[in-house]
PDB file of C-alpha atoms in Angstrom:
ATOM      1  CA  GLN C   1      -3.606  14.097  11.429  1.00 84.00           C
ATOM      2  CA  VAL C   2      -4.510  11.768   8.655  1.00 90.00           C
ATOM      3  CA  GLN C   3      -6.976   8.662   9.513  1.00 94.00           C
ATOM      4  CA  LEU C   4      -6.324   5.850   6.978  1.00 96.00           C
ATOM      5  CA  VAL C   5      -8.444   2.673   6.726  1.00 96.00           C
ATOM      6  CA  GLU C   6      -7.908  -0.312   4.450  1.00 97.00           C
ATOM      7  CA  SER C   7     -10.384  -2.642   3.498  1.00 96.00           C
ATOM      8  CA  GLY C   8     -10.463  -5.413   0.651  1.00 97.00           C
ATOM      9  CA  GLY C   9      -8.326  -7.915   2.600  1.00 95.00           C
ATOM     10  CA  GLY C  10      -9.231 -11.973   2.370  1.00 97.00           C
ATOM     11  CA  LEU C  11      -8.496 -15.253   1.516  1.00 98.00           C
ATOM     12  CA  VAL C  12      -7.768 -16.297  -2.167  1.00 98.00           C
ATOM     13  CA  GLN C  13      -6.341 -19.122  -4.232  1.00 98.00           C
ATOM     14  CA  ALA C  14      -3.114 -18.850  -5.810  1.00 98.00           C
ATOM     15  CA  GLY C  15      -3.111 -17.204  -9.055  1.00 98.00           C
ATOM     16  CA  GLY C  16      -6.156 -15.444  -7.745  1.00 98.00           C
ATOM     17  CA  SER C  17      -6.679 -11.535  -7.720  1.00 98.00           C
ATOM     18  CA  LEU C  18      -7.457  -8.807  -4.898  1.00 98.00           C
ATOM     19  CA  ARG C  19      -7.961  -5.477  -4.652  1.00 98.00           C
ATOM     20  CA  LEU C  20      -7.078  -3.566  -1.521  1.00 98.00           C
ATOM     21  CA  SER C  21      -8.592  -0.125  -0.822  1.00 98.00           C
ATOM     22  CA  CYS C  22      -7.389   2.995   1.484  1.00 97.00           C
ATOM     23  CA  THR C  23      -9.955   5.387   2.372  1.00 96.00           C
ATOM     24  CA  GLY C  24      -8.109   9.041   4.000  1.00 93.00           C
ATOM     25  CA  SER C  25      -9.853  11.307   5.836  1.00 88.00           C
ATOM     26  CA  GLY C  26      -8.517  14.367   7.888  1.00 81.00           C
ATOM     27  CA  ARG C  27      -6.293  16.392   5.492  1.00 81.00           C
ATOM     28  CA  THR C  28      -6.006  17.346   2.087  1.00 86.00           C
ATOM     29  CA  PHE C  29      -5.407  13.698   0.195  1.00 86.00           C
ATOM     30  CA  SER C  30      -4.048  15.118  -2.682  1.00 88.00           C
ATOM     31  CA  ASN C  31      -1.310  16.509  -0.676  1.00 91.00           C
ATOM     32  CA  TYR C  32       0.028  13.320   0.564  1.00 93.00           C
ATOM     33  CA  ALA C  33       2.067  10.618  -1.339  1.00 95.00           C
ATOM     34  CA  MET C  34       0.535   7.364  -0.696  1.00 96.00           C
ATOM     35  CA  GLY C  35       1.883   3.613  -0.512  1.00 97.00           C
ATOM     36  CA  TRP C  36       1.610   0.338   0.624  1.00 98.00           C
ATOM     37  CA  PHE C  37       3.791  -2.145   2.752  1.00 97.00           C
ATOM     38  CA  ARG C  38       3.156  -5.446   3.953  1.00 97.00           C
ATOM     39  CA  GLN C  39       4.537  -7.586   6.853  1.00 97.00           C
ATOM     40  CA  ALA C  40       4.023 -11.797   7.102  1.00 96.00           C
ATOM     41  CA  PRO C  41       4.613 -13.444  10.364  1.00 91.00           C
ATOM     42  CA  GLY C  42       8.282 -13.506  11.656  1.00 93.00           C
ATOM     43  CA  LYS C  43       9.359 -11.080   8.910  1.00 95.00           C
ATOM     44  CA  GLU C  44      10.146  -7.674   8.492  1.00 94.00           C
ATOM     45  CA  ARG C  45       7.881  -4.859   7.040  1.00 94.00           C
ATOM     46  CA  GLU C  46       8.236  -4.802   3.277  1.00 95.00           C
ATOM     47  CA  PHE C  47       8.006  -1.974   1.098  1.00 95.00           C
ATOM     48  CA  VAL C  48       5.677  -2.667  -1.881  1.00 97.00           C
ATOM     49  CA  ALA C  49       4.515   0.438  -3.700  1.00 97.00           C
ATOM     50  CA  TYR C  50       4.052   3.927  -3.637  1.00 96.00           C
ATOM     51  CA  ILE C  51       2.348   6.823  -5.991  1.00 96.00           C
ATOM     52  CA  ILE C  52       3.004  10.484  -5.720  1.00 94.00           C
ATOM     53  CA  TRP C  53       0.579  13.253  -5.022  1.00 91.00           C
ATOM     54  CA  SER C  54      -0.757  13.519  -8.573  1.00 88.00           C
ATOM     55  CA  GLY C  55      -0.841   9.848  -9.413  1.00 84.00           C
ATOM     56  CA  GLY C  56       1.232  10.485 -12.231  1.00 87.00           C
ATOM     57  CA  SER C  57       4.626   8.163 -10.993  1.00 93.00           C
ATOM     58  CA  THR C  58       4.404   4.886  -9.423  1.00 96.00           C
ATOM     59  CA  TYR C  59       7.279   2.758  -7.914  1.00 96.00           C
ATOM     60  CA  TYR C  60       7.278  -0.981  -7.050  1.00 97.00           C
ATOM     61  CA  ALA C  61       9.031  -3.529  -5.139  1.00 96.00           C
ATOM     62  CA  ASP C  62      10.587  -5.984  -7.511  1.00 97.00           C
ATOM     63  CA  SER C  63       8.823  -8.719  -5.838  1.00 97.00           C
ATOM     64  CA  VAL C  64       5.622  -7.512  -6.900  1.00 98.00           C
ATOM     65  CA  LYS C  65       6.174  -5.632 -10.378  1.00 98.00           C
ATOM     66  CA  GLY C  66       4.317  -6.672 -13.080  1.00 97.00           C
ATOM     67  CA  ARG C  67       1.610  -8.320 -10.820  1.00 98.00           C
ATOM     68  CA  PHE C  68       0.661  -5.337  -8.665  1.00 98.00           C
ATOM     69  CA  THR C  69      -0.717  -1.902  -9.536  1.00 98.00           C
ATOM     70  CA  ILE C  70      -1.283   0.884  -7.345  1.00 98.00           C
ATOM     71  CA  SER C  71      -3.709   4.134  -8.053  1.00 97.00           C
ATOM     72  CA  ARG C  72      -5.348   6.917  -6.564  1.00 96.00           C
ATOM     73  CA  ASP C  73      -8.583   8.802  -6.829  1.00 95.00           C
ATOM     74  CA  ASN C  74      -7.748  12.098  -5.035  1.00 94.00           C
ATOM     75  CA  ALA C  75     -11.751  13.019  -5.549  1.00 93.00           C
ATOM     76  CA  LYS C  76     -12.648  10.234  -3.436  1.00 94.00           C
ATOM     77  CA  ASN C  77      -9.733  10.453  -1.001  1.00 94.00           C
ATOM     78  CA  THR C  78      -8.625   6.732  -1.792  1.00 95.00           C
ATOM     79  CA  ALA C  79      -5.914   4.692  -2.942  1.00 96.00           C
ATOM     80  CA  SER C  80      -5.927   1.388  -4.058  1.00 98.00           C
ATOM     81  CA  LEU C  81      -3.542  -1.908  -4.901  1.00 98.00           C
ATOM     82  CA  GLN C  82      -4.729  -4.208  -7.529  1.00 98.00           C
ATOM     83  CA  MET C  83      -2.927  -7.484  -6.849  1.00 98.00           C
ATOM     84  CA  ASN C  84      -3.154 -10.090  -9.996  1.00 98.00           C
ATOM     85  CA  SER C  85      -1.320 -13.370 -10.021  1.00 98.00           C
ATOM     86  CA  LEU C  86      -1.008 -13.648  -6.333  1.00 98.00           C
ATOM     87  CA  LYS C  87       1.296 -16.184  -4.698  1.00 97.00           C
ATOM     88  CA  PRO C  88       1.547 -17.895  -1.361  1.00 97.00           C
ATOM     89  CA  ASP C  89       4.367 -15.578  -0.208  1.00 96.00           C
ATOM     90  CA  ASP C  90       2.211 -12.417  -1.007  1.00 98.00           C
ATOM     91  CA  THR C  91       0.569 -13.645   2.300  1.00 98.00           C
ATOM     92  CA  ALA C  92       0.708 -10.671   4.794  1.00 98.00           C
ATOM     93  CA  THR C  93      -0.849  -7.861   6.540  1.00 98.00           C
ATOM     94  CA  TYR C  94      -0.995  -5.046   3.874  1.00 98.00           C
ATOM     95  CA  TYR C  95      -0.779  -1.441   5.493  1.00 97.00           C
ATOM     96  CA  CYS C  96      -1.552   1.833   3.849  1.00 97.00           C
ATOM     97  CA  VAL C  97       0.570   4.653   4.481  1.00 97.00           C
ATOM     98  CA  ALA C  98       1.103   8.381   3.728  1.00 96.00           C
ATOM     99  CA  ASP C  99       3.241  11.100   3.754  1.00 95.00           C
ATOM    100  CA  MET C 100       3.696  14.580   2.276  1.00 93.00           C
ATOM    101  CA  ILE C 101       7.568  13.537   1.713  1.00 92.00           C
ATOM    102  CA  LEU C 102       7.978  10.801  -0.789  1.00 90.00           C
ATOM    103  CA  SER C 103      11.428   9.479   0.604  1.00 90.00           C
ATOM    104  CA  ARG C 104       9.885   9.087   3.845  1.00 92.00           C
ATOM    105  CA  ILE C 105       7.740   6.235   2.391  1.00 91.00           C
ATOM    106  CA  ARG C 106      10.396   4.165   0.992  1.00 83.00           C
ATOM    107  CA  THR C 107      12.385   4.353   3.949  1.00 84.00           C
ATOM    108  CA  ARG C 108       9.780   3.240   6.342  1.00 86.00           C
ATOM    109  CA  GLN C 109       9.203   6.362   7.944  1.00 92.00           C
ATOM    110  CA  ALA C 110       5.940   7.379   6.713  1.00 92.00           C
ATOM    111  CA  ASP C 111       3.929   9.559   9.395  1.00 92.00           C
ATOM    112  CA  TYR C 112       0.511   7.805   9.065  1.00 95.00           C
ATOM    113  CA  TRP C 113      -0.114   4.240   8.797  1.00 96.00           C
ATOM    114  CA  GLY C 114      -3.601   2.510   8.570  1.00 96.00           C
ATOM    115  CA  GLN C 115      -4.195  -0.493  11.046  1.00 96.00           C
ATOM    116  CA  GLY C 116      -3.667  -3.199   7.987  1.00 97.00           C
ATOM    117  CA  THR C 117      -5.839  -5.612   6.295  1.00 97.00           C
ATOM    118  CA  GLN C 118      -4.929  -9.337   6.236  1.00 98.00           C
ATOM    119  CA  VAL C 119      -4.383 -10.791   2.716  1.00 98.00           C
ATOM    120  CA  THR C 120      -4.011 -14.711   2.637  1.00 98.00           C
ATOM    121  CA  VAL C 121      -3.091 -16.542  -0.261  1.00 98.00           C
ATOM    122  CA  SER C 122      -3.456 -20.452  -0.328  1.00 97.00           C
ATOM    123  CA  SER C 123      -1.590 -23.008  -2.271  1.00 93.00           C
TER     124      SER C 123
END
């Protein structure tokens, strides 16, 4: 089992920044690809970004490319999502995910999910 706990959400004005963190425990963190999803009220859960085990490769949804940056620190068992130039459309609950198989993250089939952290962007 892998336990994931997100933190760093909050209320921010449009154009502002937030940094989300995800702390993992229970298994060897570096064995898992990590990702972030988000879900706005009344909408489906949406892929945001992922990062491979070593941190050497990342991938982003078009909606956040150039504004968000995913990173990880395997020594600290953490993954982060730096969000800049936030827009009201970024308002959602953000979830950290982990899986040993990268493709399962893109298809929303990741084995492990955090409880989520709320991000609200005011206009």
